[in-house]
PDB file of C-alpha atoms in Angstrom:
ATOM      1  CA  MET A 913      99.019  96.767 113.238  1.00 55.00           C
ATOM      2  CA  LYS A 914      97.361  99.791 111.738  1.00 69.00           C
ATOM      3  CA  ASN A 915      96.487 101.428 115.058  1.00 80.00           C
ATOM      4  CA  THR A 916      99.769 102.645 116.550  1.00 84.00           C
ATOM      5  CA  LYS A 917      98.063 103.751 119.766  1.00 85.00           C
ATOM      6  CA  THR A 918      97.174 100.127 120.517  1.00 88.00           C
ATOM      7  CA  LEU A 919     100.691  99.018 119.690  1.00 90.00           C
ATOM      8  CA  ILE A 920     102.177 101.616 122.034  1.00 91.00           C
ATOM      9  CA  CYS A 921      99.759 100.530 124.770  1.00 91.00           C
ATOM     10  CA  ILE A 922     101.116  96.994 124.365  1.00 92.00           C
ATOM     11  CA  LEU A 923     104.833  97.812 124.039  1.00 93.00           C
ATOM     12  CA  VAL A 924     105.173 100.237 126.970  1.00 93.00           C
ATOM     13  CA  PRO A 925     103.888  97.857 129.696  1.00 95.00           C
ATOM     14  CA  LEU A 926     106.026  95.038 128.270  1.00 94.00           C
ATOM     15  CA  SER A 927     109.013  97.359 128.374  1.00 94.00           C
ATOM     16  CA  ALA A 928     108.303  98.407 131.979  1.00 94.00           C
ATOM     17  CA  ILE A 929     107.787  94.807 133.089  1.00 95.00           C
ATOM     18  CA  SER A 930     111.051  93.738 131.458  1.00 94.00           C
ATOM     19  CA  LEU A 931     112.894  96.500 133.339  1.00 92.00           C
ATOM     20  CA  ILE A 932     111.468  95.385 136.681  1.00 94.00           C
ATOM     21  CA  VAL A 933     112.037  91.688 135.988  1.00 94.00           C
ATOM     22  CA  GLY A 934     115.630  92.373 134.963  1.00 91.00           C
ATOM     23  CA  VAL A 935     116.334  93.994 138.323  1.00 91.00           C
ATOM     24  CA  THR A 936     114.416  91.671 140.633  1.00 92.00           C
ATOM     25  CA  ILE A 937     115.397  88.257 139.242  1.00 90.00           C
ATOM     26  CA  ASN A 938     118.849  86.805 139.983  1.00 89.00           C
ATOM     27  CA  ASN A 939     118.841  84.274 137.156  1.00 91.00           C
ATOM     28  CA  ASP A 940     121.173  84.946 134.228  1.00 92.00           C
ATOM     29  CA  MET A 941     118.848  83.439 131.624  1.00 94.00           C
ATOM     30  CA  VAL A 942     115.880  85.474 132.865  1.00 93.00           C
ATOM     31  CA  LEU A 943     118.048  88.598 132.848  1.00 91.00           C
ATOM     32  CA  LEU A 944     119.092  87.868 129.259  1.00 94.00           C
ATOM     33  CA  LEU A 945     115.469  87.294 128.258  1.00 94.00           C
ATOM     34  CA  SER A 946     114.437  90.492 130.038  1.00 93.00           C
ATOM     35  CA  LEU A 947     117.104  92.472 128.182  1.00 91.00           C
ATOM     36  CA  LEU A 948     115.971  90.937 124.917  1.00 94.00           C
ATOM     37  CA  VAL A 949     112.332  91.868 125.579  1.00 93.00           C
ATOM     38  CA  TYR A 950     113.356  95.413 126.517  1.00 93.00           C
ATOM     39  CA  GLY A 951     115.425  95.663 123.346  1.00 91.00           C
ATOM     40  CA  VAL A 952     112.459  94.653 121.216  1.00 92.00           C
ATOM     41  CA  THR A 953     109.817  96.689 123.047  1.00 92.00           C
ATOM     42  CA  GLY A 954     111.814  99.625 124.418  1.00 87.00           C
ATOM     43  CA  LYS A 955     113.149 102.826 122.956  1.00 83.00           C
ATOM     44  CA  MET A 956     114.164 101.452 119.572  1.00 87.00           C
ATOM     45  CA  ALA A 957     110.609 100.237 118.938  1.00 89.00           C
ATOM     46  CA  LEU A 958     108.779 103.168 120.510  1.00 90.00           C
ATOM     47  CA  ASP A 959     110.617 106.113 118.934  1.00 89.00           C
ATOM     48  CA  PRO A 960     109.333 105.519 115.370  1.00 90.00           C
ATOM     49  CA  LEU A 961     105.800 105.110 116.710  1.00 89.00           C
ATOM     50  CA  LEU A 962     106.047 108.328 118.717  1.00 88.00           C
ATOM     51  CA  LEU A 963     107.422 110.224 115.726  1.00 89.00           C
ATOM     52  CA  TYR A 964     104.523 108.934 113.628  1.00 88.00           C
ATOM     53  CA  THR A 965     102.093 110.035 116.328  1.00 85.00           C
ATOM     54  CA  ILE A 966     103.590 113.517 116.272  1.00 86.00           C
ATOM     55  CA  LYS A 967     103.422 113.629 112.485  1.00 87.00           C
ATOM     56  CA  ILE A 968      99.732 112.756 112.276  1.00 84.00           C
ATOM     57  CA  ASN A 969      98.735 115.084 115.122  1.00 83.00           C
ATOM     58  CA  ALA A 970     100.765 118.201 114.288  1.00 85.00           C
ATOM     59  CA  LYS A 971      99.627 120.719 111.710  1.00 87.00           C
ATOM     60  CA  ASN A 972     101.748 120.677 108.561  1.00 88.00           C
ATOM     61  CA  SER A 973     102.671 124.329 109.087  1.00 92.00           C
ATOM     62  CA  GLN A 974     104.000 123.529 112.582  1.00 90.00           C
ATOM     63  CA  LEU A 975     105.587 120.143 111.920  1.00 91.00           C
ATOM     64  CA  ALA A 976     109.220 121.303 112.031  1.00 93.00           C
ATOM     65  CA  MET A 977     108.676 123.195 115.282  1.00 94.00           C
ATOM     66  CA  THR A 978     106.859 120.220 116.813  1.00 92.00           C
ATOM     67  CA  PHE A 979     109.691 117.833 115.921  1.00 93.00           C
ATOM     68  CA  GLY A 980     112.163 120.389 117.262  1.00 94.00           C
ATOM     69  CA  ILE A 981     110.358 120.546 120.599  1.00 94.00           C
ATOM     70  CA  TYR A 982     110.231 116.734 120.719  1.00 92.00           C
ATOM     71  CA  ASN A 983     113.983 116.561 120.062  1.00 93.00           C
ATOM     72  CA  PHE A 984     114.678 119.319 122.605  1.00 96.00           C
ATOM     73  CA  LEU A 985     112.730 117.500 125.322  1.00 93.00           C
ATOM     74  CA  GLY A 986     114.547 114.272 124.483  1.00 90.00           C
ATOM     75  CA  MET A 987     117.917 116.000 124.841  1.00 94.00           C
ATOM     76  CA  ILE A 988     116.869 117.560 128.153  1.00 95.00           C
ATOM     77  CA  ALA A 989     115.896 114.087 129.355  1.00 91.00           C
ATOM     78  CA  SER A 990     119.275 112.686 128.310  1.00 92.00           C
ATOM     79  CA  ILE A 991     120.958 115.371 130.420  1.00 96.00           C
ATOM     80  CA  ILE A 992     118.704 115.038 133.467  1.00 94.00           C
ATOM     81  CA  ALA A 993     118.490 111.216 133.534  1.00 92.00           C
ATOM     82  CA  PRO A 994     122.144 110.513 134.474  1.00 93.00           C
ATOM     83  CA  ILE A 995     122.083 113.221 137.138  1.00 95.00           C
ATOM     84  CA  MET A 996     118.856 111.859 138.613  1.00 93.00           C
ATOM     85  CA  THR A 997     120.161 108.285 138.438  1.00 92.00           C
ATOM     86  CA  GLY A 998     123.396 109.240 140.194  1.00 94.00           C
ATOM     87  CA  PHE A 999     121.450 111.047 142.905  1.00 94.00           C
ATOM     88  CA  LEU A1000     119.193 108.040 143.462  1.00 92.00           C
ATOM     89  CA  ILE A1001     122.195 105.703 143.629  1.00 92.00           C
ATOM     90  CA  ASP A1002     123.889 107.976 146.199  1.00 94.00           C
ATOM     91  CA  VAL A1003     120.757 108.231 148.331  1.00 94.00           C
ATOM     92  CA  THR A1004     119.675 104.572 148.229  1.00 92.00           C
ATOM     93  CA  LYS A1005     123.151 102.982 147.926  1.00 91.00           C
ATOM     94  CA  GLY A1006     121.765 100.735 145.202  1.00 89.00           C
ATOM     95  CA  MET A1007     121.272 100.925 141.473  1.00 89.00           C
ATOM     96  CA  SER A1008     117.979  99.044 141.257  1.00 90.00           C
ATOM     97  CA  ILE A1009     115.873 102.048 142.303  1.00 91.00           C
ATOM     98  CA  SER A1010     116.750 103.789 139.040  1.00 90.00           C
ATOM     99  CA  PHE A1011     115.218 100.914 137.065  1.00 91.00           C
ATOM    100  CA  TYR A1012     112.059 101.090 139.167  1.00 93.00           C
ATOM    101  CA  VAL A1013     111.848 104.842 138.503  1.00 92.00           C
ATOM    102  CA  ALA A1014     112.346 104.201 134.778  1.00 91.00           C
ATOM    103  CA  ALA A1015     109.493 101.686 134.769  1.00 93.00           C
ATOM    104  CA  LEU A1016     107.310 104.117 136.724  1.00 95.00           C
ATOM    105  CA  LEU A1017     108.084 106.902 134.251  1.00 93.00           C
ATOM    106  CA  LEU A1018     107.215 104.598 131.355  1.00 92.00           C
ATOM    107  CA  MET A1019     103.828 103.842 132.876  1.00 94.00           C
ATOM    108  CA  ALA A1020     103.200 107.522 133.668  1.00 95.00           C
ATOM    109  CA  SER A1021     104.027 108.395 130.060  1.00 91.00           C
ATOM    110  CA  LEU A1022     101.571 105.740 128.888  1.00 92.00           C
ATOM    111  CA  VAL A1023      98.817 107.350 130.958  1.00 93.00           C
ATOM    112  CA  CYS A1024      99.677 110.760 129.462  1.00 90.00           C
ATOM    113  CA  PHE A1025      99.850 109.270 125.970  1.00 87.00           C
ATOM    114  CA  ASN A1026      96.297 107.992 126.272  1.00 86.00           C
ATOM    115  CA  PHE A1027      95.122 111.609 126.353  1.00 84.00           C
ATOM    116  CA  VAL A1028      96.444 112.130 122.811  1.00 74.00           C
ATOM    117  CA  LYS A1029      93.584 112.396 120.344  1.00 72.00           C
ATOM    118  CA  TYR A1030      94.307 110.970 116.917  1.00 67.00           C
ATOM    119  CA  GLU A1031      92.802 112.494 113.788  1.00 61.00           C
ATOM    120  CA  ALA A1032      90.301 109.634 113.495  1.00 55.00           C
ATOM    121  CA  GLU A1033      89.194 110.155 117.102  1.00 56.00           C
ATOM    122  CA  ARG A1034      88.635 113.887 116.590  1.00 53.00           C
ATOM    123  CA  ASP A1035      85.946 113.388 113.935  1.00 46.00           C
TER     124      ASP A1035
END
């Protein structure tokens, strides 16, 4: 697909749905299928698309700084996520709430992503 925005708008909901299905269903085959779908549509598929989006939207003179900020925010998220997950597990006495929060954050990020204007849309 040439339009990465459309591809992201397809992959993120599939990823969120696979997270929720993996937690709510008690069937091993469905869990395996859910993990497979998340593996294909999740972080490993989205990161290259997000990096491409940053590349086409950032000015060439600010590209290194923009990638640095992206990497910094990703590292902050990798520090905060385990703390937040542990807190949610302690409060709710269950691990499934963290998967629901992850799916909710994915959908919230999709809404925010739709505000990104591509070069072609700016003209």
